Short mmCIF file of C-alpha atoms and ligand atoms in Angstrom, two decimals:
data_model
loop_
_atom_site.label_atom_id
_atom_site.label_comp_id
_atom_site.label_asym_id
_atom_site.label_seq_id
_atom_site.Cartn_x
_atom_site.Cartn_y
_atom_site.Cartn_z
CA MET A 2 0.00 0.00 0.00
CA ALA A 3 1.35 3.43 -0.92
CA ALA A 4 2.36 5.59 2.07
CA THR A 5 0.22 8.65 2.87
CA PRO A 6 1.74 11.72 1.21
CA VAL A 7 3.57 14.19 3.42
CA TYR A 8 1.99 17.64 3.36
CA LEU A 9 4.45 20.50 3.85
CA ASP A 10 2.41 23.31 2.33
CA HIS A 11 0.79 24.74 5.48
CA ALA A 12 1.42 28.34 4.39
CA ALA A 13 -0.99 27.72 1.51
CA THR A 14 -3.61 26.16 3.78
CA THR A 15 -3.43 24.24 7.02
CA ALA A 16 -5.64 21.46 8.42
CA VAL A 17 -8.92 22.31 10.15
CA ARG A 18 -8.49 21.71 13.90
CA PRO A 19 -10.71 18.94 15.38
CA GLU A 20 -12.48 21.28 17.83
CA VAL A 21 -13.25 23.61 14.91
CA ARG A 22 -14.77 20.77 12.89
CA THR A 23 -17.09 20.00 15.78
CA VAL A 24 -18.47 23.55 16.12
CA LEU A 25 -18.71 23.88 12.36
CA GLN A 26 -20.84 20.74 12.14
CA THR A 27 -23.10 21.99 14.92
CA TRP A 28 -23.68 25.49 13.59
CA VAL A 29 -23.96 24.64 9.92
CA ALA A 30 -27.07 22.65 10.87
CA GLU A 31 -28.81 25.73 12.34
CA THR A 32 -31.57 27.31 10.26
CA ALA A 33 -31.62 30.96 11.28
CA ASN A 34 -30.29 34.24 9.99
CA ALA A 35 -28.13 35.91 12.64
CA SER A 36 -29.90 39.22 11.94
CA ALA A 37 -33.42 37.80 12.48
CA ALA A 38 -35.29 39.08 15.52
CA HIS A 39 -36.80 35.71 16.54
CA ALA A 40 -35.29 33.45 19.18
CA ALA A 41 -33.50 31.18 16.68
CA GLY A 42 -31.86 34.18 15.02
CA ARG A 43 -30.86 35.69 18.36
CA ARG A 44 -29.24 32.41 19.40
CA VAL A 45 -27.09 32.34 16.24
CA ARG A 46 -26.28 36.04 16.63
CA GLU A 47 -25.14 35.50 20.21
CA ALA A 48 -22.74 32.80 19.03
CA VAL A 49 -21.39 35.07 16.27
CA GLU A 50 -20.86 37.88 18.79
CA GLU A 51 -19.15 35.45 21.14
CA ALA A 52 -16.79 34.54 18.27
CA ARG A 53 -16.11 38.24 17.74
CA GLU A 54 -15.29 38.59 21.45
CA ARG A 55 -12.91 35.63 21.27
CA ILE A 56 -11.07 37.11 18.28
CA ALA A 57 -11.00 40.57 19.88
CA GLY A 58 -9.49 39.03 23.02
CA VAL A 59 -6.73 37.28 21.07
CA VAL A 60 -5.78 40.38 19.07
CA GLY A 61 -6.20 42.72 22.07
CA ARG A 62 -8.64 45.11 20.39
CA PRO A 63 -12.26 46.11 21.12
CA THR A 64 -14.98 44.00 19.48
CA THR A 65 -15.96 47.02 17.37
CA ASP A 66 -12.59 46.67 15.56
CA ILE A 67 -13.43 43.16 14.31
CA VAL A 68 -15.16 42.85 10.92
CA PHE A 69 -15.94 39.38 9.57
CA THR A 70 -15.01 38.76 5.93
CA ALA A 71 -14.78 35.87 3.47
CA GLY A 72 -11.02 35.55 4.06
CA GLY A 73 -7.73 37.40 3.84
CA THR A 74 -8.19 38.67 0.29
CA GLU A 75 -11.48 40.38 1.10
CA ALA A 76 -10.11 41.78 4.37
CA ASP A 77 -7.05 43.25 2.62
CA ASN A 78 -9.18 44.73 -0.17
CA ALA A 79 -11.74 46.15 2.26
CA ALA A 80 -9.02 47.83 4.30
CA ILE A 81 -6.92 49.18 1.42
CA LYS A 82 -9.73 50.36 -0.85
CA GLY A 83 -11.92 51.54 2.04
CA ILE A 84 -9.14 53.58 3.63
CA MET A 85 -8.07 55.11 0.30
CA TRP A 86 -11.66 55.99 -0.65
CA ALA A 87 -12.21 57.72 2.69
CA ALA A 88 -8.86 59.55 2.44
CA ARG A 89 -9.65 60.84 -1.04
CA GLU A 90 -12.42 62.90 0.52
CA ARG A 91 -9.68 64.63 2.55
CA GLY A 92 -7.47 65.17 -0.54
CA ARG A 93 -5.00 62.38 0.27
CA THR A 94 -4.49 60.05 -2.69
CA HIS A 95 -0.98 58.56 -2.35
CA MET A 96 -0.09 55.15 -0.92
CA VAL A 97 3.09 53.23 -0.30
CA THR A 98 3.51 49.48 -0.36
CA SER A 99 6.33 46.96 -0.75
CA GLY A 100 7.47 44.82 -3.66
CA VAL A 101 6.87 41.56 -1.77
CA GLU A 102 3.17 41.88 -0.98
CA HIS A 103 0.69 39.08 -1.63
CA PRO A 104 -1.56 39.78 -4.67
CA ALA A 105 -4.42 40.54 -2.24
CA VAL A 106 -2.53 43.74 -1.40
CA ALA A 107 -0.36 44.29 -4.49
CA SER A 108 -3.24 43.99 -6.97
CA ALA A 109 -5.64 46.05 -4.83
CA CYS A 110 -3.07 48.89 -4.74
CA GLN A 111 -2.34 48.50 -8.44
CA TRP A 112 -6.04 48.64 -9.27
CA LEU A 113 -6.50 51.84 -7.26
CA ALA A 114 -3.55 53.39 -9.09
CA GLU A 115 -4.66 52.29 -12.56
CA HIS A 116 -8.41 52.84 -12.30
CA ASP A 117 -9.22 55.04 -9.36
CA GLY A 118 -6.97 58.12 -9.36
CA ALA A 119 -4.59 56.98 -6.61
CA THR A 120 -0.81 57.26 -6.85
CA LEU A 121 1.38 54.42 -5.69
CA THR A 122 5.00 54.00 -4.62
CA VAL A 123 6.27 50.42 -4.42
CA VAL A 124 9.37 50.04 -2.23
CA PRO A 125 11.61 47.19 -3.43
CA PRO A 126 12.58 44.54 -0.85
CA ARG A 127 16.04 43.75 0.43
CA ALA A 128 17.60 40.56 -0.96
CA ASP A 129 16.37 38.59 2.09
CA GLY A 130 12.73 39.59 1.46
CA THR A 131 12.45 42.11 4.30
CA VAL A 132 11.38 45.70 3.71
CA ASP A 133 13.59 48.57 4.90
CA PRO A 134 11.45 50.88 7.11
CA GLU A 135 13.71 53.85 6.27
CA GLN A 136 12.96 53.43 2.57
CA VAL A 137 9.25 53.25 3.30
CA LEU A 138 9.38 56.42 5.40
CA ASP A 139 11.42 58.16 2.68
CA ALA A 140 8.64 57.36 0.20
CA VAL A 141 5.83 59.08 2.14
CA ARG A 142 4.62 62.51 1.05
CA PRO A 143 2.21 65.11 2.47
CA GLU A 144 -0.61 63.53 0.45
CA THR A 145 0.14 59.94 1.58
CA ALA A 146 -2.92 58.32 3.16
CA LEU A 147 -1.85 54.71 3.59
CA VAL A 148 1.22 52.54 3.99
CA SER A 149 0.71 48.80 3.54
CA VAL A 150 3.60 46.51 4.52
CA MET A 151 3.04 42.84 5.26
CA ALA A 152 3.93 41.49 8.71
CA ALA A 153 5.73 38.53 7.13
CA ASN A 154 6.14 37.35 3.59
CA ASN A 155 4.26 34.21 2.57
CA GLU A 156 7.07 32.83 0.40
CA LEU A 157 10.35 33.65 2.14
CA GLY A 158 8.87 33.94 5.63
CA ALA A 159 10.71 37.26 6.09
CA VAL A 160 9.33 39.17 9.09
CA ASN A 161 9.11 42.95 8.80
CA ASP A 162 9.99 45.63 11.32
CA LEU A 163 6.63 47.36 11.64
CA ALA A 164 7.51 48.92 14.99
CA SER A 165 9.89 51.36 13.26
CA LEU A 166 7.09 52.44 10.94
CA ALA A 167 4.20 52.82 13.36
CA GLN A 168 5.03 55.99 15.31
CA PRO A 169 6.51 58.06 12.45
CA LEU A 170 3.41 57.24 10.37
CA ARG A 171 1.06 58.05 13.22
CA ASP A 172 2.84 61.42 13.62
CA ARG A 173 2.01 62.17 9.98
CA ALA A 174 -1.61 60.89 10.28
CA ILE A 175 -0.87 58.09 7.79
CA VAL A 176 -2.71 54.79 8.30
CA LEU A 177 -0.55 51.64 8.60
CA HIS A 178 -2.16 48.50 7.18
CA SER A 179 -0.38 45.19 7.49
CA ASP A 180 -1.21 41.89 5.81
CA SER A 181 -0.72 39.71 8.86
CA VAL A 182 -2.11 36.50 7.35
CA GLN A 183 1.13 34.54 7.66
CA VAL A 184 2.10 35.55 11.20
CA ALA A 185 -1.18 34.66 12.92
CA ALA A 186 -0.15 31.05 13.67
CA THR A 187 3.15 31.85 15.41
CA HIS A 188 3.08 35.50 16.52
CA ASP A 189 1.07 37.35 19.14
CA LEU A 190 -1.18 39.73 17.20
CA ARG A 191 -1.51 41.96 20.27
CA ASP A 192 2.05 43.10 19.45
CA LEU A 193 1.22 44.15 15.90
CA PRO A 194 1.55 47.94 15.72
CA ALA A 195 -0.82 48.43 12.76
CA ASP A 196 -4.07 50.41 12.49
CA ALA A 197 -5.51 47.75 10.21
CA PHE A 198 -4.58 44.08 9.81
CA VAL A 199 -6.15 40.78 8.79
CA ILE A 200 -6.61 37.14 9.73
CA SER A 201 -7.31 34.38 7.22
CA GLY A 202 -9.05 31.41 8.84
CA HIS A 203 -7.48 28.69 6.74
CA LYS A 204 -3.96 29.56 7.91
CA ILE A 205 -4.80 28.91 11.57
CA GLY A 206 -7.05 25.83 11.55
CA ALA A 207 -10.42 27.26 10.49
CA PRO A 208 -12.02 26.43 7.13
CA GLN A 209 -11.27 28.32 3.93
CA GLY A 210 -13.49 31.29 3.07
CA VAL A 211 -13.56 33.15 6.39
CA GLY A 212 -11.39 35.83 7.93
CA VAL A 213 -11.47 39.17 9.66
CA MET A 214 -10.38 42.70 9.01
CA VAL A 215 -9.17 44.27 12.25
CA LEU A 216 -9.62 48.00 11.89
CA ASP A 217 -9.02 50.66 14.50
CA GLN A 218 -12.35 52.41 15.00
CA GLY A 219 -10.74 55.82 14.57
CA VAL A 220 -9.69 55.07 10.97
CA PRO A 221 -12.12 56.52 8.42
CA VAL A 222 -13.20 53.86 5.92
CA VAL A 223 -15.71 53.52 3.11
CA PRO A 224 -17.28 50.02 3.00
CA LEU A 225 -16.38 47.76 0.11
CA LEU A 226 -19.80 46.07 0.14
CA HIS A 227 -23.14 47.82 0.38
CA GLY A 228 -26.32 46.03 1.35
CA GLY A 229 -28.02 45.10 4.60
CA GLY A 230 -25.54 47.03 6.75
CA GLN A 231 -24.32 44.08 8.82
CA ASP A 232 -21.14 44.37 10.91
CA GLY A 233 -21.68 48.04 11.73
CA GLY A 234 -22.27 48.82 8.04
CA LEU A 235 -18.67 47.88 7.26
CA ARG A 236 -19.46 44.51 5.71
CA SER A 237 -22.94 43.95 4.35
CA GLY A 238 -24.09 40.40 3.70
CA THR A 239 -25.75 37.72 5.81
CA PHE A 240 -23.34 36.59 8.53
CA ALA A 241 -21.61 33.33 7.54
CA ALA A 242 -22.51 32.25 11.05
CA ALA A 243 -21.03 28.73 11.12
CA LEU A 244 -17.76 29.97 9.58
CA ASP A 245 -17.54 33.02 11.84
CA ILE A 246 -18.15 30.86 14.93
CA ALA A 247 -15.56 28.34 13.69
CA LEU A 248 -13.06 31.16 13.24
CA GLY A 249 -13.62 32.28 16.83
CA VAL A 250 -12.76 28.79 18.09
CA ALA A 251 -9.78 28.44 15.73
CA THR A 252 -8.35 31.83 16.73
CA VAL A 253 -8.37 30.92 20.42
CA ALA A 254 -6.98 27.42 19.74
CA ALA A 255 -4.20 28.85 17.56
CA ALA A 256 -3.30 31.38 20.27
CA HIS A 257 -3.06 28.61 22.89
CA ASP A 258 -0.96 26.48 20.55
CA ARG A 259 1.24 29.36 19.33
CA ASP A 260 4.38 28.88 21.43
CA ARG A 261 4.37 25.10 21.06
CA LEU A 262 3.95 25.43 17.30
CA ALA A 263 6.73 28.01 16.98
CA ARG A 264 9.14 25.77 18.94
CA ASP A 265 8.31 22.57 17.03
CA ALA A 266 8.31 24.38 13.68
CA GLN A 267 11.74 25.85 14.32
CA ARG A 268 13.16 22.41 15.08
CA GLN A 269 11.44 20.88 12.04
CA THR A 270 12.45 23.53 9.48
CA ASP A 271 16.01 23.52 10.87
CA HIS A 272 16.14 19.75 10.40
CA LEU A 273 14.94 20.06 6.80
CA ALA A 274 17.42 22.88 6.12
CA ALA A 275 20.31 20.81 7.48
CA SER A 276 19.43 17.71 5.51
CA LEU A 277 19.01 19.73 2.29
CA SER A 278 22.27 21.55 2.86
CA ALA A 279 24.05 18.18 3.21
CA LEU A 280 23.12 17.48 -0.44
CA GLY A 281 25.21 20.46 -1.62
CA GLY A 282 23.97 23.03 -4.16
CA VAL A 283 21.06 24.04 -1.92
CA THR A 284 20.89 27.59 -0.50
CA ARG A 285 18.49 28.80 2.18
CA ASN A 286 16.79 32.05 1.16
CA GLY A 287 15.31 34.73 3.38
CA PRO A 288 16.71 36.36 6.50
CA VAL A 289 19.73 34.73 8.14
CA ASP A 290 18.69 35.58 11.70
CA PRO A 291 15.89 33.25 12.88
CA VAL A 292 14.10 36.14 14.66
CA ASP A 293 13.60 37.78 11.27
CA ARG A 294 11.88 34.79 9.70
CA LEU A 295 8.82 32.70 10.43
CA PRO A 296 9.77 29.42 12.15
CA THR A 297 7.25 27.59 9.96
CA HIS A 298 8.83 28.57 6.63
CA LEU A 299 11.84 27.19 4.76
CA HIS A 300 12.60 28.60 1.31
CA VAL A 301 15.51 27.17 -0.68
CA SER A 302 17.16 27.45 -4.08
CA VAL A 303 18.18 24.13 -5.58
CA ASP A 304 20.87 23.98 -8.25
CA GLY A 305 21.16 21.34 -10.96
CA VAL A 306 17.45 20.48 -11.34
CA SER A 307 14.63 22.10 -13.26
CA GLY A 308 11.89 23.71 -11.13
CA PRO A 309 8.81 22.12 -12.73
CA GLU A 310 10.54 18.72 -12.88
CA LEU A 311 11.45 18.91 -9.20
CA THR A 312 7.93 19.83 -8.05
CA ALA A 313 6.37 17.13 -10.26
CA SER A 314 8.83 14.48 -9.04
CA LEU A 315 8.29 15.38 -5.38
CA ASP A 316 4.54 15.21 -5.94
CA ARG A 317 4.87 11.73 -7.47
CA ALA A 318 7.10 10.67 -4.57
CA GLY A 319 4.43 11.76 -2.08
CA LEU A 320 5.69 15.13 -0.86
CA HIS A 321 3.39 18.13 -1.28
CA VAL A 322 5.34 21.39 -1.24
CA ALA A 323 5.11 24.71 -3.07
CA ALA A 324 7.34 26.17 -5.70
CA GLY A 325 6.85 29.89 -5.05
CA SER A 326 3.33 30.63 -3.84
CA ALA A 327 0.33 28.34 -4.29
CA CYS A 328 -2.02 31.33 -4.14
CA SER A 329 -0.86 32.67 -7.50
CA THR A 330 -1.49 30.98 -10.79
CA GLY A 331 1.62 32.24 -12.59
CA SER A 332 4.69 30.02 -12.63
CA ALA A 333 7.44 32.56 -11.91
CA SER A 334 7.33 34.13 -8.47
CA ARG A 335 7.26 37.93 -8.33
CA VAL A 336 8.72 37.83 -4.84
CA VAL A 337 11.65 35.61 -5.79
CA ALA A 338 12.37 37.91 -8.76
CA ALA A 339 12.05 41.07 -6.64
CA CYS A 340 14.62 39.68 -4.19
CA GLY A 341 17.03 38.92 -7.06
CA ILE A 342 17.06 35.18 -6.30
CA LEU A 343 18.47 33.34 -9.29
CA ALA A 344 18.10 29.58 -9.10
CA ASP A 345 17.38 26.54 -11.23
CA ALA A 346 14.53 25.72 -8.84
CA VAL A 347 13.05 27.15 -5.65
CA LEU A 348 11.03 25.30 -3.05
CA ARG A 349 8.91 26.52 -0.17
CA LEU A 350 8.46 23.97 2.60
CA THR A 351 6.07 25.03 5.35
CA VAL A 352 5.04 23.17 8.48
CA GLY A 353 1.91 23.70 10.56
CA TRP A 354 0.11 22.77 13.77
CA SER A 355 -0.46 19.17 12.63
CA THR A 356 3.06 18.46 11.29
CA THR A 357 4.89 15.66 13.14
CA ASP A 358 8.62 14.99 13.37
CA GLU A 359 7.89 11.75 11.51
CA ASP A 360 6.46 13.82 8.58
CA VAL A 361 9.62 15.89 8.53
CA HIS A 362 11.96 12.87 8.56
CA ARG A 363 10.05 11.27 5.71
CA ALA A 364 10.10 14.56 3.78
CA ALA A 365 13.86 14.88 4.24
CA ALA A 366 14.37 11.35 2.87
CA ILE A 367 12.11 12.02 -0.15
CA LEU A 368 13.85 15.35 -0.90
CA SER A 369 17.26 13.74 -0.76
CA GLU A 370 16.27 10.83 -3.01
CA VAL A 371 14.44 12.96 -5.59
CA ILE A 372 17.05 15.73 -5.84
CA SER A 373 19.96 13.28 -6.08
CA GLY A 374 18.05 11.19 -8.63
CA LEU A 375 17.21 14.18 -10.86
CA ARG A 376 20.76 15.46 -10.68
CA SER A 377 22.23 12.14 -11.72
CA GLU A 378 19.75 11.88 -14.63
CA SER A 379 20.64 15.35 -15.91
CA ARG A 380 24.44 14.82 -15.72
CA PRO A 381 25.87 15.18 -19.25
CA LEU A 382 26.88 11.90 -20.94
CA ARG A 383 30.60 11.31 -21.13
CA ILE A 384 31.90 10.45 -24.58
CA PHE A 385 34.74 7.95 -24.24
CA GLY A 386 37.17 8.21 -27.15
N1 LIG B 15 -2.15 37.45 2.28
C1 LIG B 15 -1.23 36.48 2.42
C2 LIG B 15 0.14 36.86 2.90
C3 LIG B 15 -1.52 35.15 2.11
O1 LIG B 15 -0.59 34.23 2.25
C4 LIG B 15 -2.82 34.84 1.64
C5 LIG B 15 -3.16 33.47 1.23
O2 LIG B 15 -2.32 32.67 0.92
C6 LIG B 15 -3.77 35.88 1.55
C7 LIG B 15 -3.39 37.17 1.86
C8 LIG B 15 -5.16 35.64 1.05
O3 LIG B 15 -5.96 35.03 2.05
P1 LIG B 15 -7.26 34.17 1.62
O4 LIG B 15 -6.75 32.93 0.99
O5 LIG B 15 -7.95 33.92 2.93
O6 LIG B 15 -8.06 35.03 0.72
#
């Protein structure tokens, strides 16, 4: 019988936690709209509001800062577009972002610049994928309304220094938004010094298709969606009650599991890095100092093999990993290019709350066998004369 594949793509999506499955099953069976005035509706609404309280507690913000969305992409778009639309009314139309943002941020900013009268400065990353706060601050102007810099990059796992941005931006009345999707599993979001940030449920053990925008109440914003006025008018649409409740449970579970996960992940990604490095011709990308990178992420360049061939061979051998980012459909990674990484192949290996040491040992063996095998196949034939 073929062995179960090893899944090391937790940055793309991680497993739903068992306690989350249970609440999801319970609440998906409820027939009531959380906005209905009858008893059934009020019961669902209470559970949604309890989920909001749980999330607010974990991120250390008032419940009025928590807006439920259909995931990280919607939350990023709602924050970026909403803040820019509100700022336009005050004559501020410029925004600054970085060259390593996820498309949920990069494309939203690009769209505003191309179709909506905004001006945009994109600050290139350093070679390790981090963004230099000085360069970001140099890019702001009197008409800057918004700076959006991700808390950590989804490909390289590079963690950004937001603390150096927060106060200088506040002094200039510029809103700081941060795409915090990738840090939520291992970092305490109470420490995030941003006026607006986001959680994507499927990165922390909730199902796909739910998230939150965390938005400081003092930040003027125009809603992205208009309709029934749910969520304080900031996000119209019937509450996705079962998903919102599941996210509340997942957020608390992830916060309890955070330190354990960070410790285990560090050990596991270090083990993978060491066994890959023993093969030769493999370079670890991203920040050198472990405090500047997510413990869950390992990004490497592999010489002497073709990228698509490597991913396909690993897949056949039962190891699921990402080449670049699974969230984008293009083959070449913008982030890898922006960081000037030149390689025959790049791999992103990411562990999560359910990854075992056994998974990691099996993955290391598969990587070694596949890379060595491909390299020996591609060695040029010797002509004996
Ligand atoms: N931002 C980052 C950094 C991500 O990694 C992702 C998803 O991979 C998103 C945003 C989008 O989140 P969602 O898949 O919930 O729309």
